[in-house]
Amino acid sequence: MNTMRTAMLLAVMTALFMAVGYLIGGSGGMMIALVVAAGTNLFSYWNADKMVLAMNRAVEVDEKAAPEYFGIVRDLSQRAGLPMPRVYLIDNPQPNAFATGRNPEHAAVAATTGLLQRLSYEEVAGVMAHELAHVQHRDTLTMTIVATLAGAISMLGNFAFFFGGNRNNNNGAGMLGVLLAMIVAPFAAMIVQMAVSRTREYAADRRGAEITGRPLWLASALDKIARNAEAIRNPDAERNPATAHLFIINPLHGEGMDSLFSTHPSTENRIAALQDMAREMERGAPAPAESPAANETTSAGPWGNAAPEASPAAPKSNPWGRNPTGPRRR
């Protein structure tokens, strides 16, 4: 199903590319666009993940450089029956994360420093389980190719603006083509993103919660990420809005036209679905001897370590051992 969806996506994006090429340069422009689209499709399949990671200035880390973070990904990968992905860290204060790669054997997950500093150990596990669910569902190929092709179509629209329409076209049709290329092509690319994104986010939320066995870990993380993402800018994402759909929460601030290109379902709806899932799991399994409150996320993690109890005087630390509500260390 995902292979068919990716093939259909490539066909749609290629058709958009050719349509914009025709508006810019007639039949000759359409043929050039076809060649460019074919090359872009091939390049995207093999290299789109590297481009996305570079756009966000992600740095690969190992167990020595980031033992807790790396350990979470390793243990969750084992629970999900997945190969160990490459692990990346993004120096960005906005809490967020994404996964990329053409298949589970060539996958990568990336988290921002803001995510690791502001979320608890369990919440980070919930987020990374969500990203591994995208890898398991093979969403990452579709998501990454969309990011690359949407950016390419947007650049083609910009090319139309600077170099004009079909000079052989009379009655102002060439200028109309330029305007359509500028407005319709990037918007159409984002519509495709939106169609792909909303369903897969709910599916990844559910599978991620199944991997950890604790839906409320992810629910708590989504609430915290969404609130922080509204207050903290992500300059790299703002410069590359075509990659926004990759993140677990929309990293854009909705300025200008960004609000028209929202690719994520409502965070409140996602949290509600996870809370429903938690209640289903509670009904289907015997209650533990000491069950934590419904809104707490202090249960033992998949790595086998009991999480520390949180209290107002001593908030639970995140994987870096820092106070998530205290001042950041310089």
XYZ file of N, CA and C in Angstrom, residues 132-252:
363
model
N 9.869 5.928 15.152
C 10.161 4.566 14.692
C 8.934 3.936 14.037
N 7.743 4.327 14.472
C 6.521 3.844 13.824
C 6.467 4.315 12.378
N 6.899 5.554 12.115
C 6.969 6.028 10.726
C 7.931 5.162 9.916
N 9.048 4.794 10.525
C 10.012 3.933 9.841
C 9.375 2.577 9.554
N 8.705 2.004 10.533
C 8.092 0.686 10.384
C 6.986 0.696 9.334
N 6.225 1.787 9.274
C 5.156 1.915 8.278
C 5.680 2.330 6.914
N 6.980 2.562 6.821
C 7.621 3.009 5.575
C 7.045 4.342 5.090
N 6.639 5.170 6.036
C 6.204 6.529 5.704
C 7.372 7.413 5.324
N 8.554 7.089 5.814
C 9.691 7.998 5.679
C 10.065 8.247 4.227
N 9.934 7.238 3.354
C 10.253 7.442 1.939
C 9.298 8.465 1.345
N 7.997 8.261 1.568
C 7.004 9.186 1.033
C 7.209 10.590 1.576
N 7.400 10.688 2.890
C 7.555 11.995 3.533
C 8.770 12.744 3.002
N 9.877 12.030 2.829
C 11.115 12.680 2.414
C 11.056 13.086 0.946
N 10.473 12.223 0.090
C 10.348 12.560 -1.325
C 9.424 13.762 -1.510
N 8.343 13.811 -0.735
C 7.440 14.961 -0.809
C 8.197 16.244 -0.476
N 9.010 16.192 0.574
C 9.766 17.380 0.971
C 10.662 17.857 -0.168
N 11.342 16.928 -0.827
C 12.266 17.300 -1.898
C 11.529 17.827 -3.123
N 10.477 17.108 -3.547
C 9.762 17.511 -4.761
C 8.953 18.779 -4.541
N 8.374 18.943 -3.365
C 7.630 20.174 -3.092
C 8.567 21.376 -3.154
N 9.766 21.220 -2.603
C 10.749 22.290 -2.694
C 11.147 22.568 -4.131
N 11.274 21.503 -4.931
C 11.659 21.680 -6.326
C 10.569 22.401 -7.117
N 9.301 22.052 -6.857
C 8.203 22.716 -7.556
C 8.132 24.187 -7.163
N 8.361 24.462 -5.892
C 8.375 25.854 -5.437
C 9.496 26.633 -6.134
N 10.652 26.008 -6.288
C 11.759 26.674 -6.982
C 11.416 26.905 -8.451
N 10.679 25.962 -9.053
C 10.267 26.136 -10.439
C 9.325 27.331 -10.572
N 8.436 27.502 -9.571
C 7.569 28.671 -9.566
C 8.362 29.956 -9.461
N 9.396 29.956 -8.624
C 10.260 31.133 -8.502
C 11.003 31.411 -9.805
N 11.425 30.343 -10.483
C 12.088 30.489 -11.780
C 11.149 31.173 -12.769
N 9.870 30.775 -12.741
C 8.884 31.388 -13.641
C 8.761 32.881 -13.375
N 8.805 33.243 -12.110
C 8.672 34.663 -11.755
C 9.832 35.489 -12.306
N 11.045 34.960 -12.169
C 12.213 35.745 -12.555
C 12.488 35.731 -14.053
N 12.095 34.638 -14.749
C 12.474 34.517 -16.159
C 11.292 34.574 -17.118
N 10.098 34.747 -16.557
C 8.954 35.002 -17.426
C 8.331 33.764 -18.002
N 7.195 33.969 -18.667
C 6.443 32.863 -19.241
C 6.845 32.596 -20.672
N 5.991 31.867 -21.371
C 6.223 31.487 -22.755
C 6.183 32.727 -23.642
N 7.310 33.086 -24.216
C 7.391 34.314 -25.014
C 6.569 34.207 -26.313
N 6.265 32.959 -26.776
C 5.512 32.765 -28.002
C 4.011 32.793 -27.762
N 3.625 32.927 -26.521
C 2.215 32.913 -26.166
C 1.668 34.326 -26.259
N 0.536 34.502 -26.925
C -0.032 35.825 -27.130
C -1.106 36.136 -26.094
N -1.604 37.377 -26.134
C -2.728 37.819 -25.304
C -2.462 37.674 -23.812
N -1.225 37.808 -23.407
C -0.922 37.796 -21.978
C -0.992 36.443 -21.327
N -1.168 35.378 -22.107
C -1.273 34.045 -21.509
C 0.032 33.644 -20.831
N 1.167 34.116 -21.393
C 2.441 33.777 -20.775
C 2.553 34.337 -19.373
N 2.127 35.608 -19.203
C 2.172 36.206 -17.866
C 1.217 35.496 -16.919
N 0.061 35.058 -17.449
C -0.871 34.287 -16.628
C -0.224 32.989 -16.171
N 0.541 32.382 -17.081
C 1.247 31.166 -16.710
C 2.231 31.402 -15.588
N 2.920 32.548 -15.652
C 3.865 32.878 -14.593
C 3.138 33.002 -13.254
N 2.012 33.717 -13.262
C 1.256 33.898 -12.021
C 0.749 32.565 -11.482
N 0.260 31.716 -12.371
C -0.224 30.403 -11.933
C 0.913 29.564 -11.368
N 2.078 29.623 -12.031
C 3.224 28.858 -11.548
C 3.639 29.321 -10.163
N 3.590 30.655 -9.937
C 3.990 31.203 -8.648
C 3.030 30.794 -7.536
N 1.734 30.769 -7.835
C 0.725 30.582 -6.792
C 0.254 29.136 -6.685
N -0.108 28.546 -7.813
C -0.768 27.242 -7.785
C 0.212 26.108 -7.495
N 1.391 26.155 -8.112
C 2.300 25.017 -7.979
C 2.737 24.766 -6.537
N 3.263 25.768 -5.810
C 3.625 25.498 -4.416
C 2.420 25.101 -3.572
N 1.270 25.726 -3.842
C 0.076 25.389 -3.067
C -0.346 23.950 -3.339
N -0.308 23.521 -4.609
C -0.674 22.150 -4.953
C 0.278 21.159 -4.302
N 1.559 21.499 -4.253
C 2.527 20.617 -3.610
C 2.195 20.448 -2.132
N 1.801 21.520 -1.468
C 1.458 21.436 -0.056
C 0.163 20.661 0.166
N -0.769 20.747 -0.804
C -2.012 19.974 -0.690
C -1.675 18.477 -0.679
N -0.728 18.084 -1.538
C -0.316 16.678 -1.555
C 0.291 16.305 -0.206
N 1.117 17.180 0.335
C 1.697 16.929 1.661
C 0.606 16.706 2.693
N -0.394 17.591 2.668
C -1.445 17.530 3.661
C -2.223 16.221 3.544
N -2.495 15.787 2.311
C -3.240 14.556 2.103
C -2.478 13.352 2.638
N -1.158 13.396 2.523
C -0.341 12.274 2.988
C -0.173 12.310 4.506
N -0.104 13.503 5.071
C 0.358 13.651 6.439
C -0.656 13.287 7.512
N -1.897 13.731 7.373
C -2.823 13.670 8.499
C -3.120 12.236 8.934
N -3.394 11.341 7.998
C -3.708 9.962 8.359
C -2.505 9.264 8.967
N -1.326 9.491 8.385
C -0.153 8.774 8.867
C 0.239 9.202 10.271
N -0.071 10.447 10.676
C 0.283 10.886 12.026
C -0.522 10.120 13.071
N -1.813 9.933 12.821
C -2.625 9.159 13.761
C -2.135 7.716 13.840
N -1.798 7.132 12.676
C -1.324 5.751 12.651
C 0.007 5.611 13.391
N 0.897 6.597 13.217
C 2.195 6.547 13.906
C 2.027 6.769 15.398
N 1.084 7.637 15.789
C 0.807 7.820 17.212
C 0.388 6.495 17.844
N -0.515 5.798 17.182
C -1.032 4.545 17.744
C 0.053 3.478 17.815
N 0.807 3.321 16.725
C 1.860 2.299 16.719
C 2.964 2.662 17.710
N 3.308 3.935 17.810
C 4.315 4.349 18.778
C 3.887 4.035 20.200
N 2.597 4.254 20.493
C 2.076 3.928 21.825
C 2.096 2.425 22.070
N 1.886 1.643 21.021
C 1.960 0.182 21.171
C 3.389 -0.261 21.468
N 4.372 0.411 20.853
C 5.770 0.029 21.073
C 6.169 0.249 22.529
N 5.794 1.398 23.083
C 6.139 1.659 24.485
C 5.173 0.988 25.451
N 3.942 0.749 24.993
C 2.912 0.225 25.881
C 2.299 1.293 26.771
N 2.648 2.568 26.545
C 2.184 3.669 27.387
C 1.735 4.848 26.515
N 0.487 4.865 26.068
C 0.014 5.966 25.208
C 0.146 7.340 25.851
N 0.032 7.414 27.192
C 0.064 8.716 27.855
C 1.449 9.352 27.823
N 2.507 8.568 27.621
C 3.837 9.154 27.465
C 3.850 10.079 26.248
N 3.333 9.566 25.123
C 3.312 10.359 23.897
C 2.309 11.502 24.009
N 1.162 11.257 24.639
C 0.165 12.315 24.810
C 0.759 13.499 25.576
N 1.472 13.211 26.663
C 2.110 14.263 27.445
C 3.168 14.990 26.617
N 3.936 14.231 25.825
C 4.976 14.832 24.991
C 4.380 15.753 23.938
N 3.302 15.333 23.274
C 2.685 16.157 22.240
C 2.195 17.482 22.806
N 1.593 17.430 23.987
C 1.109 18.655 24.621
C 2.275 19.606 24.906
N 3.359 19.066 25.436
C 4.508 19.901 25.796
C 5.209 20.443 24.544
N 5.358 19.620 23.526
C 6.016 20.067 22.292
C 5.199 21.161 21.621
N 3.880 20.955 21.534
C 3.029 21.938 20.862
C 3.095 23.293 21.550
N 3.053 23.307 22.874
C 3.103 24.576 23.605
C 4.447 25.274 23.415
N 5.524 24.522 23.426
C 6.848 25.118 23.247
C 7.101 25.537 21.807
N 6.570 24.771 20.841
C 6.780 25.108 19.437
C 6.118 26.435 19.084
N 5.030 26.767 19.759
C 4.373 28.049 19.520
C 5.227 29.218 20.010
N 6.006 28.980 21.044
C 6.781 30.067 21.657
C 8.206 30.169 21.141
N 8.729 29.096 20.559
C 10.137 29.055 20.149
C 10.227 28.870 18.640
N 10.938 29.726 17.988
C 11.082 29.651 16.532
C 12.078 28.568 16.136
N 11.879 28.035 14.934
C 12.806 27.084 14.339
C 13.268 27.684 13.004
N 14.351 28.456 13.003
C 14.760 29.168 11.786
C 15.023 28.247 10.599
N 15.609 27.082 10.833
C 15.897 26.174 9.724
C 14.606 25.688 9.066
N 13.593 25.374 9.868
C 12.309 24.942 9.319
C 11.619 26.085 8.585
N 11.728 27.298 9.109
C 11.120 28.451 8.449
C 11.759 28.697 7.082
N 13.065 28.437 6.971
C 13.748 28.607 5.684
C 13.408 27.486 4.713
N 12.980 26.335 5.221
C 12.664 25.174 4.379
C 11.282 24.641 4.742
N 10.199 25.414 4.474
C 8.867 25.000 4.913
C 8.381 23.701 4.289
N 8.971 23.300 3.154
C 8.555 22.048 2.524
C 8.888 20.829 3.378
N 9.749 21.004 4.396
C 10.101 19.875 5.268
C 9.265 19.850 6.550
N 8.338 20.794 6.711
C 7.599 20.916 7.975
C 6.799 19.656 8.299
N 6.287 18.974 7.260
C 5.445 17.793 7.513
C 6.229 16.625 8.094
N 7.557 16.681 8.048
C 8.356 15.595 8.606
C 8.309 15.573 10.135
N 8.153 16.723 10.762
C 8.270 16.833 12.209
C 7.034 16.284 12.914
N 7.199 15.863 14.153
C 6.088 15.309 14.913
C 5.036 16.370 15.218
N 5.463 17.633 15.382
C 4.574 18.786 15.537
C 5.023 19.852 14.546
N 4.071 20.524 13.915
C 4.395 21.548 12.936
C 5.365 22.574 13.531
N 6.568 22.737 12.947
C 7.558 23.665 13.511
C 7.377 25.104 13.066
N 6.455 25.365 12.125
C 6.287 26.706 11.586
C 5.384 27.541 12.480
